[in-house]
Short mmCIF file of C-alpha atoms in Angstrom, two decimals:
data_model
loop_
_atom_site.label_atom_id
_atom_site.label_comp_id
_atom_site.label_asym_id
_atom_site.label_seq_id
_atom_site.Cartn_x
_atom_site.Cartn_y
_atom_site.Cartn_z
CA MET Y 1 -48.12 -37.64 -5.67
CA LEU Y 2 -48.51 -35.95 -2.30
CA SER Y 3 -49.38 -37.72 0.95
CA ASP Y 4 -53.08 -36.79 0.57
CA GLY Y 5 -53.21 -38.46 -2.84
CA SER Y 6 -53.27 -35.26 -4.89
CA PRO Y 7 -50.84 -34.94 -7.84
CA MET Y 8 -47.69 -32.80 -7.51
CA SER Y 9 -47.40 -29.52 -9.33
CA ASP Y 10 -44.34 -28.98 -11.55
CA ARG Y 11 -42.72 -26.85 -8.83
CA GLU Y 12 -43.43 -29.44 -6.12
CA PHE Y 13 -42.00 -32.20 -8.32
CA LEU Y 14 -38.87 -30.15 -8.99
CA ALA Y 15 -38.45 -29.31 -5.32
CA VAL Y 16 -38.74 -32.95 -4.18
CA HIS Y 17 -36.72 -34.57 -6.94
CA GLY Y 18 -34.20 -31.73 -7.12
CA VAL Y 19 -33.41 -32.16 -3.44
CA GLN Y 20 -33.21 -35.93 -3.79
CA GLU Y 21 -30.82 -35.76 -6.76
CA ALA Y 22 -28.63 -33.09 -5.13
CA LEU Y 23 -28.44 -35.02 -1.87
CA ALA Y 24 -27.64 -38.25 -3.68
CA ALA Y 25 -24.74 -36.56 -5.48
CA ALA Y 26 -23.47 -34.97 -2.27
CA VAL Y 27 -23.63 -38.23 -0.32
CA SER Y 28 -21.82 -40.07 -3.12
CA GLU Y 29 -19.03 -37.49 -3.08
CA ILE Y 30 -18.85 -37.55 0.72
CA LEU Y 31 -18.45 -41.31 0.84
CA SER Y 32 -15.71 -41.30 -1.78
CA THR Y 33 -13.67 -38.30 -0.63
CA ARG Y 34 -14.01 -37.61 3.09
CA PRO Y 35 -15.99 -40.33 4.90
CA SER Y 36 -14.26 -39.60 8.21
CA ASN Y 37 -15.14 -35.90 8.46
CA PRO Y 38 -18.79 -35.41 9.53
CA ILE Y 39 -18.51 -31.60 9.63
CA LEU Y 40 -17.63 -31.38 5.94
CA ALA Y 41 -20.28 -33.97 5.18
CA ILE Y 42 -22.97 -31.86 6.82
CA ARG Y 43 -21.72 -28.76 4.99
CA ASP Y 44 -21.95 -30.50 1.62
CA ILE Y 45 -25.46 -31.72 2.31
CA LEU Y 46 -26.60 -28.23 3.30
CA ILE Y 47 -25.07 -26.71 0.14
CA ALA Y 48 -26.79 -29.37 -1.97
CA LYS Y 49 -30.13 -28.61 -0.33
CA GLU Y 50 -29.69 -24.88 -0.97
CA ALA Y 51 -28.90 -25.50 -4.64
CA ALA Y 52 -31.97 -27.71 -5.03
CA ARG Y 53 -34.13 -25.15 -3.26
CA ALA Y 54 -32.87 -22.46 -5.65
CA LEU Y 55 -34.07 -24.58 -8.58
CA SER Y 56 -37.46 -25.09 -7.01
CA GLU Y 57 -38.04 -21.42 -6.20
CA GLY Y 58 -37.67 -20.10 -9.73
CA LEU Y 59 -37.23 -16.35 -10.06
CA GLY Y 60 -37.50 -15.63 -6.35
CA GLU Y 61 -38.51 -12.17 -5.16
CA MET Y 62 -38.36 -8.95 -7.14
CA GLY Y 63 -36.10 -6.37 -5.50
CA THR Y 64 -37.28 -2.95 -4.30
CA ASP Y 65 -34.03 -1.33 -3.08
CA PRO Y 66 -33.91 2.08 -4.87
CA ASN Y 67 -30.11 2.09 -4.86
CA TRP Y 68 -30.14 -0.53 -7.63
CA GLN Y 69 -30.41 1.21 -10.98
CA PHE Y 70 -31.96 -1.68 -12.93
CA LYS Y 71 -34.74 -4.17 -12.31
CA TYR Y 72 -33.46 -7.09 -10.27
CA SER Y 73 -34.60 -10.10 -8.30
CA LYS Y 74 -33.29 -11.82 -5.18
CA ARG Y 75 -32.86 -15.56 -5.61
CA ARG Y 76 -31.55 -18.34 -3.44
CA ASN Y 77 -28.37 -20.05 -4.57
CA ALA Y 78 -25.61 -22.20 -3.09
CA TYR Y 79 -24.24 -19.16 -1.23
CA GLY Y 80 -27.53 -18.12 0.34
CA MET Y 81 -29.02 -15.24 -1.69
CA GLY Y 82 -27.88 -13.39 -4.76
CA ILE Y 83 -28.87 -10.45 -6.99
CA TYR Y 84 -30.02 -11.26 -10.54
CA ALA Y 85 -30.59 -8.86 -13.43
CA GLU Y 86 -34.20 -8.73 -14.63
CA GLU Y 87 -33.29 -6.70 -17.71
CA ASP Y 88 -30.24 -6.33 -19.93
CA ILE Y 89 -27.59 -3.96 -18.53
CA PRO Y 90 -25.14 -2.27 -20.95
CA ALA Y 91 -21.42 -2.22 -20.15
CA GLY Y 92 -20.37 0.90 -18.27
CA SER Y 93 -23.76 1.40 -16.61
CA LEU Y 94 -24.07 2.22 -12.93
CA VAL Y 95 -25.66 -0.86 -11.36
CA TRP Y 96 -25.58 -0.09 -7.61
CA ARG Y 97 -25.45 3.53 -6.42
CA PHE Y 98 -23.20 4.49 -3.50
CA GLU Y 99 -24.40 7.40 -1.37
CA LEU Y 100 -23.01 7.68 2.14
CA GLY Y 101 -25.81 7.64 4.70
CA VAL Y 102 -28.32 6.38 2.13
CA SER Y 103 -27.00 3.19 0.53
CA ALA Y 104 -24.15 2.61 3.00
CA SER Y 105 -22.84 3.65 6.41
CA GLU Y 106 -19.22 4.27 7.38
CA TYR Y 107 -17.56 2.85 10.52
CA SER Y 108 -13.91 3.71 9.94
CA THR Y 109 -12.85 4.24 13.55
CA GLU Y 110 -12.92 1.72 16.38
CA GLU Y 111 -14.97 4.10 18.53
CA CYS Y 112 -17.59 4.52 15.83
CA MET Y 113 -17.82 0.80 15.16
CA GLN Y 114 -18.01 -0.15 18.84
CA ALA Y 115 -20.74 2.44 19.42
CA LYS Y 116 -22.81 0.88 16.63
CA LEU Y 117 -22.20 -2.70 17.78
CA ALA Y 118 -23.23 -1.77 21.34
CA THR Y 119 -26.78 -1.17 20.04
CA LEU Y 120 -27.02 -4.64 18.46
CA SER Y 121 -27.45 -8.22 19.61
CA VAL Y 122 -24.53 -10.61 19.10
CA GLU Y 123 -26.26 -12.06 16.04
CA GLU Y 124 -26.97 -8.62 14.56
CA ALA Y 125 -23.41 -7.45 15.24
CA THR Y 126 -21.97 -10.52 13.50
CA GLU Y 127 -24.23 -9.98 10.49
CA LEU Y 128 -23.24 -6.31 10.23
CA LEU Y 129 -19.52 -7.11 10.41
CA ASP Y 130 -19.90 -9.93 7.89
CA HIS Y 131 -21.29 -7.42 5.38
CA THR Y 132 -18.67 -4.70 5.84
CA TYR Y 133 -15.92 -4.03 3.31
CA VAL Y 134 -12.76 -1.91 3.28
CA ARG Y 135 -11.72 0.49 0.51
CA GLN Y 136 -8.71 2.79 0.82
CA GLY Y 137 -8.69 2.32 4.58
CA ARG Y 138 -12.37 3.21 5.01
CA ILE Y 139 -14.87 0.68 6.36
CA PHE Y 140 -18.38 0.62 4.90
CA ASN Y 141 -21.56 -1.36 5.51
CA PRO Y 142 -24.01 -1.40 2.57
CA HIS Y 143 -27.73 -1.13 3.33
CA LEU Y 144 -30.81 -3.05 2.20
CA ASP Y 145 -29.92 -5.43 -0.67
CA GLY Y 146 -26.39 -4.09 -1.14
CA PRO Y 147 -24.81 -6.95 0.87
CA LEU Y 148 -26.25 -9.56 -1.53
CA ILE Y 149 -23.62 -8.98 -4.25
CA ASN Y 150 -21.67 -12.25 -4.29
CA HIS Y 151 -17.99 -12.84 -5.05
CA SER Y 152 -16.69 -14.16 -8.38
CA LEU Y 153 -13.26 -14.39 -9.96
CA GLU Y 154 -15.00 -13.57 -13.25
CA PRO Y 155 -17.28 -10.72 -12.15
CA ASN Y 156 -19.58 -8.63 -14.30
CA CYS Y 157 -19.43 -5.56 -12.04
CA SER Y 158 -16.73 -3.58 -10.26
CA VAL Y 159 -16.14 -0.40 -8.28
CA ARG Y 160 -13.94 2.26 -9.86
CA ALA Y 161 -10.27 2.15 -8.91
CA GLY Y 162 -9.09 4.93 -6.63
CA ASP Y 163 -12.59 5.97 -5.59
CA SER Y 164 -13.49 4.83 -2.06
CA GLU Y 165 -17.10 5.98 -2.58
CA SER Y 166 -17.57 4.34 -5.96
CA GLY Y 167 -20.77 2.56 -6.79
CA SER Y 168 -20.74 -0.71 -8.72
CA TYR Y 169 -20.53 -0.51 -12.52
CA ALA Y 170 -21.09 -3.11 -15.24
CA ILE Y 171 -17.71 -4.03 -16.73
CA ARG Y 172 -19.35 -5.85 -19.63
CA ASP Y 173 -22.83 -6.26 -21.07
CA ILE Y 174 -24.98 -8.17 -18.56
CA LYS Y 175 -27.86 -10.26 -19.85
CA LYS Y 176 -31.23 -10.62 -18.15
CA GLY Y 177 -31.08 -13.56 -15.75
CA GLU Y 178 -27.37 -13.24 -14.90
CA GLU Y 179 -26.27 -12.94 -11.28
CA ILE Y 180 -24.61 -9.63 -10.37
CA THR Y 181 -21.10 -10.33 -9.00
CA GLU Y 182 -17.93 -8.53 -7.98
CA ASN Y 183 -14.41 -9.73 -7.27
CA TYR Y 184 -13.94 -9.14 -3.55
CA ASN Y 185 -10.17 -9.09 -4.15
CA SER Y 186 -10.64 -5.60 -5.62
CA TYR Y 187 -11.16 -4.27 -2.09
CA ASP Y 188 -8.37 -3.63 0.44
CA ALA Y 189 -6.33 -6.75 1.26
CA LYS Y 190 -6.64 -8.09 4.78
CA LYS Y 191 -2.99 -7.20 5.45
CA ASP Y 192 -3.96 -3.54 5.00
CA TRP Y 193 -6.96 -3.61 7.33
CA PRO Y 194 -6.75 -1.71 10.65
CA ARG Y 195 -5.56 -4.08 13.39
CA TRP Y 196 -8.58 -3.35 15.58
CA TYR Y 197 -10.88 -4.28 12.71
CA VAL Y 198 -9.09 -7.58 12.07
CA ASN Y 199 -9.33 -8.44 15.77
CA LEU Y 200 -13.03 -7.57 15.82
CA MET Y 201 -13.80 -9.68 12.76
CA GLU Y 202 -11.90 -12.67 14.12
CA SER Y 203 -13.55 -12.36 17.55
CA HIS Y 204 -16.92 -12.77 15.81
CA GLY Y 205 -15.72 -15.80 13.87
CA ILE Y 206 -15.57 -14.02 10.51
CA MET Y 207 -12.60 -15.26 8.50
CA ASP Y 208 -12.90 -14.09 4.89
CA ASP Y 209 -11.26 -16.30 2.25
CA TYR Y 210 -11.20 -13.65 -0.48
CA TYR Y 211 -8.38 -11.43 0.74
#
């Protein structure tokens, strides 16, 4: 029941009790594993709240980015936002289309990158850098909903080996409702990144764990 005495809807009940259950589990784990580290405690609580919010928000928002070749939705999850298939996708299908200047921009030289960052606020610059990736020495930034593809060690999509301008293809049949994922380890390893790019990422506090 809400504060005004009216009954909760199913979604409101799920939101309230989902958050409560997730927080209770997080607090229990915090107390038993790292009671002396408040930073990690806060992180766990925030992740738990995001997971509960994802449950309460259902399907989320239908996507409209034309570079995606199938119907999809954007939903909250423990990592922020993700892309979810809204129809079955056969193995081998193109899922996200790469077209330079349309679905992604290239910033492969320090001069080019610095020129772009000079037009942005610190927050915008950090967000852009956080969404860049490196393939065969080239640095790209996907547009629109492209950056929402999350990492997985058991992905259902992948770029094609040896093709720096490859789109993302289904490597197995993907069922409606599944999250679209890639293995970020399929991109260039951090040891192969240009030194200026590594320095720039680190100066903005971006330390990727995938490479």
